[in-house]
Each structure stands twice: as C-alpha cells, then as structure tokens.
Amino acid sequence: IHRKRIESIFGNIKYNLGYRHLLLKGKAKATAEWQLICLTQNIKKIHGTKYSHLFLIKRARKEGEKLKN
C-alpha cells in the first residue's frame, strides 16, 4: 500500500510538475533543489485539500439548479 502511494508522488513530480532530473550539481545544491520540489508538492497538496470543499459546494449548487429546472 505504501509503495503505491510513494510511486504516485514521484510520478506526479516527474510528469505533472515536469521535473525529470535535478538541474543543480553538488550534494548540497541538489539536496536544496529536491527540498524545494518537495515543498512545492506539499503546498499544492495542502492547497487542494483546503479548497476542495469549495469546489464540492459549487458543484452541488449547480446540480441543484439543474434539478429545479
């Protein structure tokens, strides 16, 4: 179960965010670059979770309007 979740995170970083390889050289710089990539992934995840309820409310309202008409 954990393997599938981890692979999906790397897949998202690679394909959706477009990071195929690290651009900086050296252990310290590559580590810093990877941490920024992970930070971006986590911020996007938090943002999606925080505002997902607004999307669901908006969709429910639209469906309610369709039922009334």
XYZ file of N, CA, C and O in Angstrom:
276
model
N 0.835 -1.189 0.000
C 0.000 0.000 0.000
C 0.875 1.247 0.000
O 0.616 2.175 -0.724
N 1.905 1.262 0.811
C 2.771 2.439 0.892
C 3.547 2.643 -0.406
O 3.760 3.766 -0.826
N 3.954 1.553 -1.027
C 4.737 1.656 -2.257
C 3.944 2.366 -3.346
O 4.461 3.206 -4.062
N 2.689 2.040 -3.469
C 1.846 2.649 -4.489
C 1.716 4.164 -4.242
O 1.760 4.951 -5.166
N 1.555 4.552 -2.997
C 1.412 5.968 -2.661
C 2.696 6.738 -2.959
O 2.673 7.830 -3.500
N 3.829 6.161 -2.610
C 5.114 6.815 -2.859
C 5.357 6.954 -4.356
O 5.783 8.005 -4.832
N 5.073 5.908 -5.102
C 5.280 5.964 -6.544
C 4.388 7.018 -7.192
O 4.793 7.672 -8.146
N 3.180 7.192 -6.684
C 2.305 8.210 -7.260
C 2.832 9.616 -7.004
O 2.690 10.500 -7.843
N 3.474 9.811 -5.869
C 4.059 11.124 -5.564
C 5.209 11.420 -6.523
O 5.296 12.508 -7.097
N 6.089 10.436 -6.731
C 7.199 10.636 -7.669
C 6.684 10.811 -9.091
O 7.208 11.603 -9.861
N 5.648 10.073 -9.445
C 5.041 10.222 -10.769
C 4.466 11.605 -10.963
O 4.611 12.211 -12.032
N 3.820 12.138 -9.945
C 3.266 13.489 -10.024
C 4.369 14.525 -10.170
O 4.266 15.440 -10.989
N 5.435 14.367 -9.400
C 6.554 15.308 -9.501
C 7.189 15.224 -10.887
O 7.483 16.238 -11.510
N 7.349 14.023 -11.393
C 8.027 13.837 -12.668
C 7.168 14.297 -13.848
O 7.632 15.049 -14.700
N 5.928 13.847 -13.904
C 5.118 14.102 -15.090
C 4.285 15.382 -14.999
O 4.256 16.172 -15.930
N 3.619 15.601 -13.881
C 2.736 16.761 -13.777
C 3.480 18.060 -13.502
O 3.123 19.111 -14.026
N 4.506 17.987 -12.659
C 5.283 19.193 -12.365
C 6.436 19.382 -13.346
O 7.024 20.447 -13.428
N 6.796 18.332 -14.089
C 7.793 18.452 -15.144
C 9.242 18.349 -14.705
O 10.144 18.779 -15.421
N 9.496 17.774 -13.533
C 10.873 17.618 -13.066
C 11.389 16.246 -13.474
O 11.053 15.241 -12.875
N 12.210 16.201 -14.523
C 12.773 14.936 -14.999
C 14.104 14.633 -14.307
O 14.442 13.489 -14.079
N 14.859 15.666 -14.011
C 16.139 15.494 -13.325
C 16.474 16.790 -12.597
O 15.897 17.841 -12.883
N 17.392 16.701 -11.666
C 17.820 17.884 -10.924
C 18.759 18.714 -11.795
O 19.559 18.177 -12.555
N 18.646 20.011 -11.700
C 19.438 20.899 -12.540
C 20.754 21.326 -11.895
O 21.711 21.637 -12.597
N 20.799 21.336 -10.569
C 21.995 21.798 -9.867
C 22.944 20.645 -9.577
O 22.523 19.501 -9.413
N 24.215 20.953 -9.510
C 25.233 19.942 -9.234
C 25.788 20.144 -7.830
O 25.818 21.251 -7.306
N 26.248 19.068 -7.261
C 26.771 19.105 -5.900
C 25.706 18.625 -4.927
O 24.520 18.859 -5.115
N 26.155 17.937 -3.886
C 25.219 17.334 -2.947
C 24.356 18.371 -2.236
O 23.139 18.211 -2.131
N 24.956 19.439 -1.766
C 24.205 20.457 -1.019
C 23.182 21.155 -1.919
O 22.025 21.352 -1.526
N 23.585 21.516 -3.137
C 22.672 22.195 -4.055
C 21.559 21.273 -4.533
O 20.399 21.684 -4.628
N 21.904 20.024 -4.831
C 20.895 19.057 -5.271
C 19.896 18.777 -4.147
O 18.695 18.658 -4.394
N 20.392 18.687 -2.919
C 19.507 18.482 -1.769
C 18.562 19.665 -1.606
O 17.361 19.489 -1.381
N 19.088 20.868 -1.727
C 18.250 22.063 -1.614
C 17.205 22.113 -2.730
O 16.041 22.441 -2.484
N 17.597 21.754 -3.943
C 16.653 21.735 -5.064
C 15.554 20.709 -4.820
O 14.374 20.977 -5.034
N 15.922 19.517 -4.358
C 14.946 18.470 -4.090
C 13.986 18.902 -2.981
O 12.781 18.647 -3.042
N 14.499 19.577 -1.960
C 13.634 20.058 -0.881
C 12.633 21.091 -1.393
O 11.478 21.102 -0.963
N 13.052 21.941 -2.314
C 12.118 22.912 -2.903
C 11.046 22.214 -3.735
O 9.875 22.619 -3.717
N 11.436 21.187 -4.456
C 10.460 20.423 -5.245
C 9.443 19.766 -4.310
O 8.230 19.823 -4.558
N 9.918 19.175 -3.229
C 9.011 18.540 -2.261
C 8.122 19.565 -1.573
O 6.935 19.311 -1.338
N 8.678 20.729 -1.271
C 7.897 21.799 -0.676
C 6.767 22.221 -1.607
O 5.622 22.399 -1.184
N 7.075 22.352 -2.889
C 6.062 22.698 -3.882
C 4.968 21.644 -3.920
O 3.776 21.972 -3.944
N 5.357 20.391 -3.917
C 4.388 19.283 -3.925
C 3.473 19.368 -2.708
O 2.255 19.223 -2.817
N 4.048 19.617 -1.538
C 3.252 19.677 -0.309
C 2.327 20.886 -0.287
O 1.181 20.783 0.167
N 2.785 22.024 -0.773
C 1.931 23.223 -0.812
C 0.757 22.994 -1.753
O -0.381 23.346 -1.431
N 1.015 22.384 -2.906
C -0.072 22.091 -3.839
C -1.078 21.124 -3.218
O -2.277 21.266 -3.392
N -0.579 20.167 -2.466
C -1.450 19.190 -1.812
C -2.312 19.864 -0.742
O -3.515 19.640 -0.669
N -1.704 20.704 0.078
C -2.441 21.424 1.124
C -3.467 22.361 0.498
O -4.603 22.437 0.948
N -3.073 23.066 -0.532
C -3.985 23.995 -1.196
C -5.193 23.253 -1.760
O -6.325 23.703 -1.616
N -4.951 22.122 -2.396
C -6.043 21.341 -2.959
C -6.986 20.823 -1.890
O -8.202 20.818 -2.060
N -6.445 20.399 -0.765
C -7.260 19.888 0.329
C -8.039 21.011 0.988
O -9.209 20.862 1.302
N -7.397 22.153 1.158
C -8.033 23.265 1.862
C -9.220 23.824 1.082
O -10.229 24.190 1.666
N -9.115 23.875 -0.224
C -10.158 24.500 -1.031
C -11.027 23.502 -1.785
O -11.895 23.903 -2.542
N -10.821 22.208 -1.578
C -11.617 21.221 -2.298
C -13.082 21.280 -1.897
O -13.966 21.027 -2.712
N -13.381 21.645 -0.642
C -14.774 21.722 -0.214
C -15.528 22.813 -0.969
O -16.725 22.689 -1.217
N -14.836 23.884 -1.371
C -15.494 24.947 -2.132
C -15.919 24.436 -3.503
O -16.999 24.770 -3.994
N -15.090 23.610 -4.106
C -15.435 23.018 -5.388
C -16.653 22.112 -5.251
O -17.557 22.148 -6.082
N -16.696 21.327 -4.183
C -17.824 20.422 -3.977
C -19.116 21.191 -3.735
O -20.179 20.813 -4.229
N -19.047 22.278 -3.006
C -20.233 23.104 -2.753
C -20.723 23.719 -4.059
O -21.924 23.705 -4.357
N -19.806 24.244 -4.844
C -20.170 24.855 -6.119
C -20.815 23.828 -7.050
O -21.826 24.104 -7.690
N -20.257 22.640 -7.100
C -20.813 21.585 -7.959
C -22.191 21.160 -7.472
O -23.104 20.953 -8.265
N -22.370 21.051 -6.159
C -23.670 20.665 -5.605
C -24.725 21.714 -5.925
O -25.872 21.384 -6.232
N -24.349 22.984 -5.878
C -25.295 24.057 -6.208
C -25.713 23.983 -7.671
O -26.880 24.157 -8.005
N -24.751 23.720 -8.553
C -25.067 23.596 -9.975
C -26.005 22.428 -10.220
O -26.951 22.522 -10.991
N -25.744 21.298 -9.571
C -26.604 20.129 -9.742
C -27.998 20.409 -9.186
O -28.992 19.966 -9.742
N -28.063 21.149 -8.091
C -29.370 21.532 -7.512
C -30.160 22.417 -8.466
O -31.376 22.273 -8.590
N -29.471 23.325 -9.145
C -30.134 24.200 -10.104
C -30.657 23.403 -11.292
O -31.727 23.665 -11.808
N -29.900 22.397 -11.725
C -30.342 21.564 -12.844
C -31.592 20.775 -12.474
O -32.481 20.596 -13.290
N -31.658 20.311 -11.232
C -32.817 19.547 -10.798
C -34.070 20.418 -10.726
O -35.167 19.951 -10.981
N -33.921 21.679 -10.359
C -35.065 22.593 -10.261
C -35.640 22.905 -11.629
O -36.833 23.089 -11.778
N -34.781 23.005 -12.642
C -35.246 23.365 -13.986
C -35.827 22.206 -14.660
O -36.382 21.444 -14.905
